[in-house]
Coordinates of C-alpha atoms in Angstrom, one line a residue:
M1 CA 0.0 0.0 0.0
S2 CA 1.2 3.5 -0.8
M3 CA 2.4 5.2 2.4
R4 CA 0.8 8.5 1.3
V5 CA -2.6 6.8 1.0
A6 CA -2.0 5.1 4.3
T7 CA -1.3 8.5 5.9
A8 CA -4.5 10.0 4.5
Y9 CA -6.6 7.1 5.7
R10 CA -4.9 7.1 9.1
L11 CA -5.7 10.8 9.7
I12 CA -9.2 10.3 8.4
F13 CA -9.8 7.6 11.0
A14 CA -8.1 9.7 13.6
S15 CA -10.4 12.7 12.9
A16 CA -13.5 10.4 12.8
S17 CA -12.6 9.1 16.3
T18 CA -11.5 12.4 18.0
V19 CA -14.3 14.6 16.8
P20 CA -17.1 12.7 18.6
I21 CA -14.9 12.6 21.8
A22 CA -14.5 16.4 21.7
L23 CA -18.3 16.8 21.1
I24 CA -19.1 14.6 24.0
F25 CA -16.6 15.8 26.6
N26 CA -16.4 19.5 25.7
R27 CA -19.9 20.3 24.6
N28 CA -20.3 23.0 27.3
T29 CA -16.7 24.1 27.9
R30 CA -15.4 24.4 24.4
P31 CA -13.9 27.9 23.7
K32 CA -14.7 29.9 20.6
I33 CA -12.9 28.9 17.4
T34 CA -11.2 32.0 15.9
R35 CA -9.2 32.5 12.7
R36 CA -6.0 32.4 14.7
V37 CA -7.0 29.1 16.3
L38 CA -7.8 27.6 12.8
F39 CA -4.4 28.8 11.5
L40 CA -2.6 27.2 14.4
A41 CA -4.6 24.0 14.0
F42 CA -3.6 24.0 10.3
I43 CA 0.1 24.3 11.2
C44 CA -0.2 21.7 13.9
G45 CA -2.0 19.3 11.5
M46 CA 0.8 19.7 9.1
L47 CA 3.8 19.5 11.5
G48 CA 2.3 16.8 13.8
G49 CA 0.1 15.1 11.2
S50 CA 0.4 15.1 7.4
L51 CA 4.0 16.2 6.9
F52 CA 5.4 14.3 9.8
L53 CA 3.7 11.0 8.9
N54 CA 4.6 11.2 5.2
L55 CA 8.3 11.8 6.1
Y56 CA 8.2 9.2 8.9
L57 CA 6.6 6.4 6.8
E58 CA 8.9 7.1 3.8
A59 CA 11.9 6.8 6.1
L60 CA 10.5 3.7 7.7
A61 CA 10.2 2.1 4.3
L62 CA 13.9 2.9 3.5
T63 CA 15.5 2.1 6.9
S64 CA 14.0 -0.1 9.6
A65 CA 11.5 0.0 12.5
T66 CA 14.2 0.0 15.2
F67 CA 16.1 2.8 13.6
M68 CA 13.0 5.0 13.2
L69 CA 12.0 4.5 16.8
A70 CA 15.5 5.5 17.9
M71 CA 15.1 8.7 15.9
V72 CA 11.8 9.3 17.6
N73 CA 13.5 9.1 21.0
L74 CA 15.6 12.0 19.9
I75 CA 12.6 14.3 19.7
P76 CA 12.9 15.6 23.3
A77 CA 16.5 16.5 22.7
I78 CA 15.7 18.2 19.4
T79 CA 12.8 20.0 21.1
F80 CA 15.1 21.3 23.7
I81 CA 17.5 22.6 21.1
M82 CA 14.7 24.4 19.3
A83 CA 13.3 25.8 22.5
V84 CA 16.6 27.3 23.4
S85 CA 17.0 28.7 19.8
F86 CA 13.6 30.3 19.9
G87 CA 14.1 31.7 23.4
I88 CA 11.4 29.6 25.0
E89 CA 13.9 27.7 27.2
K90 CA 16.8 29.3 29.0
L91 CA 20.2 27.6 28.9
N92 CA 21.5 27.7 32.5
L93 CA 24.9 26.0 32.6
R94 CA 25.6 27.0 36.2
A95 CA 22.8 24.8 37.6
L96 CA 23.1 21.1 37.8
G97 CA 19.8 20.6 35.9
G98 CA 21.0 22.8 33.0
R99 CA 24.2 20.9 32.6
A100 CA 22.4 17.6 32.7
K101 CA 20.1 18.7 29.9
V102 CA 23.0 19.8 27.7
I103 CA 25.1 16.6 28.3
G104 CA 22.0 14.4 27.8
T105 CA 21.3 16.2 24.4
I106 CA 24.9 15.6 23.3
V107 CA 24.8 11.9 24.4
G108 CA 21.5 11.3 22.6
L109 CA 22.7 12.8 19.4
G110 CA 25.9 10.8 19.6
G111 CA 23.8 7.6 20.0
A112 CA 21.8 8.5 16.9
M113 CA 25.0 9.1 14.9
L114 CA 26.4 5.7 16.2
M115 CA 23.3 3.9 14.9
I116 CA 23.6 5.6 11.5
F117 CA 27.3 5.2 10.8
F118 CA 28.4 2.2 12.9
K119 CA 27.2 -1.3 12.2
G120 CA 29.4 -3.7 14.1
V121 CA 28.9 -7.4 14.5
E122 CA 25.5 -9.1 14.2
I123 CA 23.9 -10.2 17.5
H124 CA 22.0 -13.5 17.6
I125 CA 19.7 -13.9 20.5
W126 CA 17.3 -16.6 19.3
S127 CA 16.0 -17.7 16.0
S128 CA 12.9 -16.0 14.6
K129 CA 9.9 -18.3 14.6
I130 CA 7.3 -15.8 13.4
N131 CA 7.5 -13.9 10.2
L132 CA 4.9 -11.4 9.1
M133 CA 6.5 -10.6 5.8
S134 CA 8.4 -12.3 3.0
P135 CA 12.1 -12.9 3.8
H136 CA 12.9 -11.7 0.2
H137 CA 10.7 -8.6 -0.3
N138 CA 9.4 -5.8 1.8
Q139 CA 6.2 -3.8 1.4
N140 CA 7.6 -1.7 -1.5
G141 CA 8.8 -4.7 -3.5
H142 CA 12.5 -4.1 -2.8
V143 CA 14.9 -6.8 -1.6
A144 CA 15.1 -6.9 2.2
S145 CA 18.8 -6.3 2.2
H146 CA 18.1 -3.0 0.6
H147 CA 17.6 -1.7 4.2
T148 CA 21.3 -1.7 4.7
D149 CA 22.1 -0.3 1.3
F150 CA 23.8 3.1 1.1
R151 CA 21.1 4.4 -1.2
S152 CA 18.4 3.7 1.3
K153 CA 20.4 5.5 4.0
L154 CA 21.1 8.4 1.7
F155 CA 17.4 9.1 1.4
G156 CA 16.0 7.5 4.5
V157 CA 18.1 9.2 7.1
P158 CA 17.3 12.8 6.0
C159 CA 13.6 11.9 5.9
A160 CA 13.9 10.5 9.5
I161 CA 15.7 13.6 10.8
A162 CA 13.2 15.9 9.0
S163 CA 10.3 14.0 10.5
S164 CA 11.7 14.3 14.0
C165 CA 12.3 18.0 13.5
C166 CA 8.7 18.5 12.3
F167 CA 7.4 16.7 15.4
S168 CA 9.7 18.7 17.7
L169 CA 8.5 22.0 16.1
W170 CA 4.9 20.7 16.5
F171 CA 5.5 20.7 20.3
I172 CA 6.4 24.3 20.2
V173 CA 3.5 25.4 18.1
Q174 CA 1.2 23.2 20.2
A175 CA 2.2 25.2 23.3
K176 CA 0.9 28.3 21.5
M177 CA -2.2 26.4 20.4
N178 CA -2.9 25.5 24.0
A179 CA -2.5 29.1 25.1
E180 CA -5.0 30.3 22.5
Y181 CA -7.3 27.3 22.7
P182 CA -6.9 25.5 26.1
N183 CA -8.9 22.4 25.4
P184 CA -6.9 19.1 24.6
H185 CA -9.9 17.1 23.2
S186 CA -11.0 19.8 20.8
S187 CA -7.5 20.8 19.7
A188 CA -6.6 17.2 18.9
A189 CA -9.8 16.9 16.9
L190 CA -9.0 20.1 15.0
M191 CA -5.4 19.0 14.4
N192 CA -6.4 15.6 13.0
T193 CA -9.1 17.1 10.8
M194 CA -6.7 19.6 9.3
G195 CA -4.1 16.9 8.8
A196 CA -6.6 14.6 7.2
I197 CA -7.5 17.3 4.6
Q198 CA -3.9 18.1 3.9
A199 CA -2.8 14.4 3.6
T200 CA -5.9 13.5 1.4
V201 CA -5.2 16.4 -1.0
F202 CA -1.5 15.5 -1.3
A203 CA -2.2 11.7 -1.8
L204 CA -4.9 12.4 -4.5
C205 CA -2.4 14.6 -6.4
V206 CA 0.4 12.0 -6.3
D207 CA -1.3 8.6 -6.2
R208 CA -4.0 8.4 -8.9
D209 CA -4.1 4.7 -9.0
W210 CA -7.5 3.9 -7.4
N211 CA -6.4 0.4 -6.5
Q212 CA -4.2 2.0 -3.8
W213 CA -7.3 3.5 -2.3
K214 CA -9.3 0.3 -2.0
L215 CA -9.9 -1.0 1.5
G216 CA -11.1 -4.6 2.1
Y217 CA -11.3 -6.8 5.1
D218 CA -7.5 -7.3 5.1
I219 CA -4.3 -5.9 6.6
R220 CA -4.8 -2.6 4.9
L221 CA -8.0 -1.8 6.8
L222 CA -6.6 -3.1 10.0
T223 CA -3.4 -1.0 9.7
V224 CA -5.0 2.3 8.9
A225 CA -7.9 1.8 11.4
Y226 CA -5.6 0.9 14.3
A227 CA -3.0 3.6 13.5
G228 CA -5.8 6.2 13.1
I229 CA -8.1 5.3 16.0
V230 CA -5.6 4.1 18.5
A231 CA -2.2 5.8 17.7
S232 CA -3.4 9.2 16.4
G233 CA -6.7 9.3 18.1
I234 CA -7.2 7.7 21.6
A235 CA -3.5 7.7 22.4
V236 CA -3.2 11.5 21.7
V237 CA -6.2 12.2 24.0
M238 CA -4.8 9.9 26.7
I239 CA -1.4 11.5 26.6
A240 CA -2.9 15.0 26.8
W241 CA -4.9 13.8 29.9
C242 CA -1.8 12.3 31.4
I243 CA 0.2 15.5 30.9
K244 CA -2.6 17.5 32.5
K245 CA -2.7 15.2 35.6
R246 CA 1.0 14.4 36.1
G247 CA 2.9 16.7 33.8
P248 CA 5.0 16.2 30.6
I249 CA 7.9 14.7 32.4
F250 CA 5.9 11.7 33.7
A251 CA 4.3 11.1 30.3
S252 CA 7.5 11.3 28.3
V253 CA 9.5 9.0 30.7
F254 CA 7.8 5.9 29.1
N255 CA 8.9 6.7 25.6
P256 CA 12.3 4.8 25.7
L257 CA 10.4 1.6 26.6
Q258 CA 9.0 1.5 23.0
L259 CA 12.5 1.2 21.6
L260 CA 13.0 -2.1 23.5
L261 CA 9.6 -3.5 22.5
V262 CA 9.9 -2.5 18.8
A263 CA 13.5 -4.0 18.6
V264 CA 12.3 -7.3 20.0
A265 CA 9.1 -7.3 17.8
A266 CA 11.0 -6.4 14.6
Y267 CA 13.6 -9.1 15.3
L268 CA 10.9 -11.7 15.8
M269 CA 8.3 -10.8 13.2
L270 CA 10.1 -8.7 10.5
N271 CA 13.4 -10.6 10.2
E272 CA 15.3 -7.4 11.0
K273 CA 18.9 -8.1 12.0
L274 CA 20.3 -6.8 15.3
Y275 CA 23.8 -5.2 15.2
L276 CA 26.1 -4.1 18.0
G277 CA 26.0 -0.5 16.7
S278 CA 22.2 -0.4 17.0
V279 CA 22.3 -1.7 20.6
L280 CA 25.0 0.7 21.7
G281 CA 23.3 3.6 20.0
A282 CA 19.9 2.8 21.5
V283 CA 21.5 2.6 25.0
M284 CA 23.1 6.0 24.5
I285 CA 19.8 7.6 23.2
V286 CA 17.9 6.2 26.2
C287 CA 20.6 7.4 28.7
G288 CA 20.7 10.9 27.1
L289 CA 16.9 11.1 27.1
Y290 CA 16.7 10.3 30.8
M291 CA 19.5 12.9 31.6
V292 CA 17.4 15.6 29.8
L293 CA 14.3 14.6 31.6
W294 CA 16.1 14.5 35.0
G295 CA 17.6 17.9 34.4
Q296 CA 14.2 19.3 33.4
A297 CA 12.6 17.8 36.5
K298 CA 15.3 19.3 38.7
E299 CA 14.7 22.8 37.3
M300 CA 10.9 22.4 37.7
K301 CA 11.3 21.3 41.3
K302 CA 13.2 24.4 42.1
K303 CA 10.7 26.7 40.4
S304 CA 7.4 25.3 41.4
P305 CA 7.5 25.3 45.3
L306 CA 8.5 28.9 45.7
V307 CA 5.1 30.6 45.0
P308 CA 2.8 28.3 46.9
L309 CA 5.0 28.4 50.1
Q310 CA 5.1 32.1 50.0
N311 CA 1.4 32.4 49.5
I312 CA 0.7 30.0 52.4
R313 CA 3.0 32.0 54.7
E314 CA 1.4 35.3 53.8
F315 CA -2.1 33.7 54.3
E316 CA -1.1 32.4 57.7
N317 CA 0.4 35.7 58.8
V318 CA -2.8 37.5 57.7
E319 CA -4.9 35.0 59.7
V320 CA -2.7 35.5 62.8
V321 CA -2.7 39.3 62.6
T322 CA -6.4 39.4 62.0
S323 CA -7.3 37.1 64.9
T324 CA -5.0 39.0 67.2
T325 CA -6.5 42.3 66.2
V326 CA -10.1 41.1 66.7
D327 CA -9.3 39.5 70.1
H328 CA -7.5 42.7 71.2
N329 CA -10.5 44.9 70.2
K330 CA -12.8 42.6 72.0
C331 CA -10.7 42.8 75.1
V332 CA -10.5 46.6 74.9
Q333 CA -14.3 46.8 74.4
S334 CA -15.0 44.4 77.2
H335 CA -12.7 46.3 79.5
Q336 CA -14.4 49.6 78.6
I337 CA -17.8 48.2 79.3
Q338 CA -16.7 46.8 82.7
T339 CA -15.2 50.2 83.6
D340 CA -18.3 52.1 82.6
T341 CA -20.5 49.7 84.5
T342 CA -18.3 50.1 87.7
K343 CA -18.5 53.9 87.4
N344 CA -22.3 53.8 87.0
V345 CA -22.7 51.5 90.0
A346 CA -20.4 53.7 92.1
N347 CA -22.3 56.8 91.2
D348 CA -25.6 55.1 92.0
H349 CA -24.3 54.0 95.3

C-alpha cells in the first residue's frame, strides 16, 4: 500500500474518532474557534500530522523500524535545542539541571550518529519463529537487504531527521495552540481534521491509482484503522490527559520503553537483523533522554514550590494578625464596658 494513501486514511480515521470525543466531553466548555485558532490548527495538523507522517513512513520504508523509533526518541533533545534557539527555554549551565540537559542532548545525538554510521557485529539472541513478511521482499517490493544499502540510508536518514524536527516543532506550536485554545480534546480533533484534509489532497495529487485507495477486510484496513483510531486518536487524547494530571515529564519518561519493545518485535516478526551499533546507539539515546528529563525535573522542582509556600506563609500571617486584632479589640471593648459599669454602679451607690 502506498504510504501516502495510508497516511491519508490514518488521519481520516483519527479525525473520525476524536471529533465525537470532543463533542461529548467538551460540549459545554469548548472555547470559541477564531481564525488564529484555525491557523494554528492548520500548522499543527501539518507538523504533527500530514508532513510528519509522510516523512516518517517514507523513512520507515527505506530504513528499519528499530532505527526509526531510535530517531523518535531524539525528539525531546531536538525540542530542547529548538526551544533554546527560539528563546522559550533558557540555557543555565551554572545549575546542575541545566548541565544535565546539555550533556543528555549531546549523548542522545551521539547515540543516533552511532546507529547511523556504525554497524558492528551481528547479534544472535534466538531464531525468529514468526514472520509477518516475506524474507525476500518488503512492502515496497525491494529486496530486504536494501535496508542496509547506502542508497536507502542516503534518502531514509534525511527523511527520518526531518520527521523528528517536524514533530519537535509541533510541540512548540502546540504550546501556543494550548494558550490560544486550552482544550486538549477539541484541539486534537481540529489538528487531526486539518491533517486529514492536507494528507488526502496530497495523496490524491500524487497517487492516482484507485487500486491503492481500495480497502477490504484485510491488513490494509486493520493497519489504517488501528493507526488512526488508537495511535493518532485515543493515544493522543490519553497523553494529553496524562500531561494534565501528572505533567509532561511523567508522560515522556515511558517513551524509551518503546525502543526495546519494537526492537524485539522487529527481530521476531520482521526478520530485522540486530547489530552491535544499533544496541549501543539505542542505549546512548535512552541514557541521554533520561538525563534531559532528569535535568528538566530538577529545574521544575526548584521553580514550582516557591510561590505556593510564599502564599501560604502570607495567608497564615494574615490570619494570625487578623485574629489577634479582633481579640484585642474585644478585650478593649470588654474592659471599657466593665469600667463604665463600675463607674455607674459607684455613682448610683
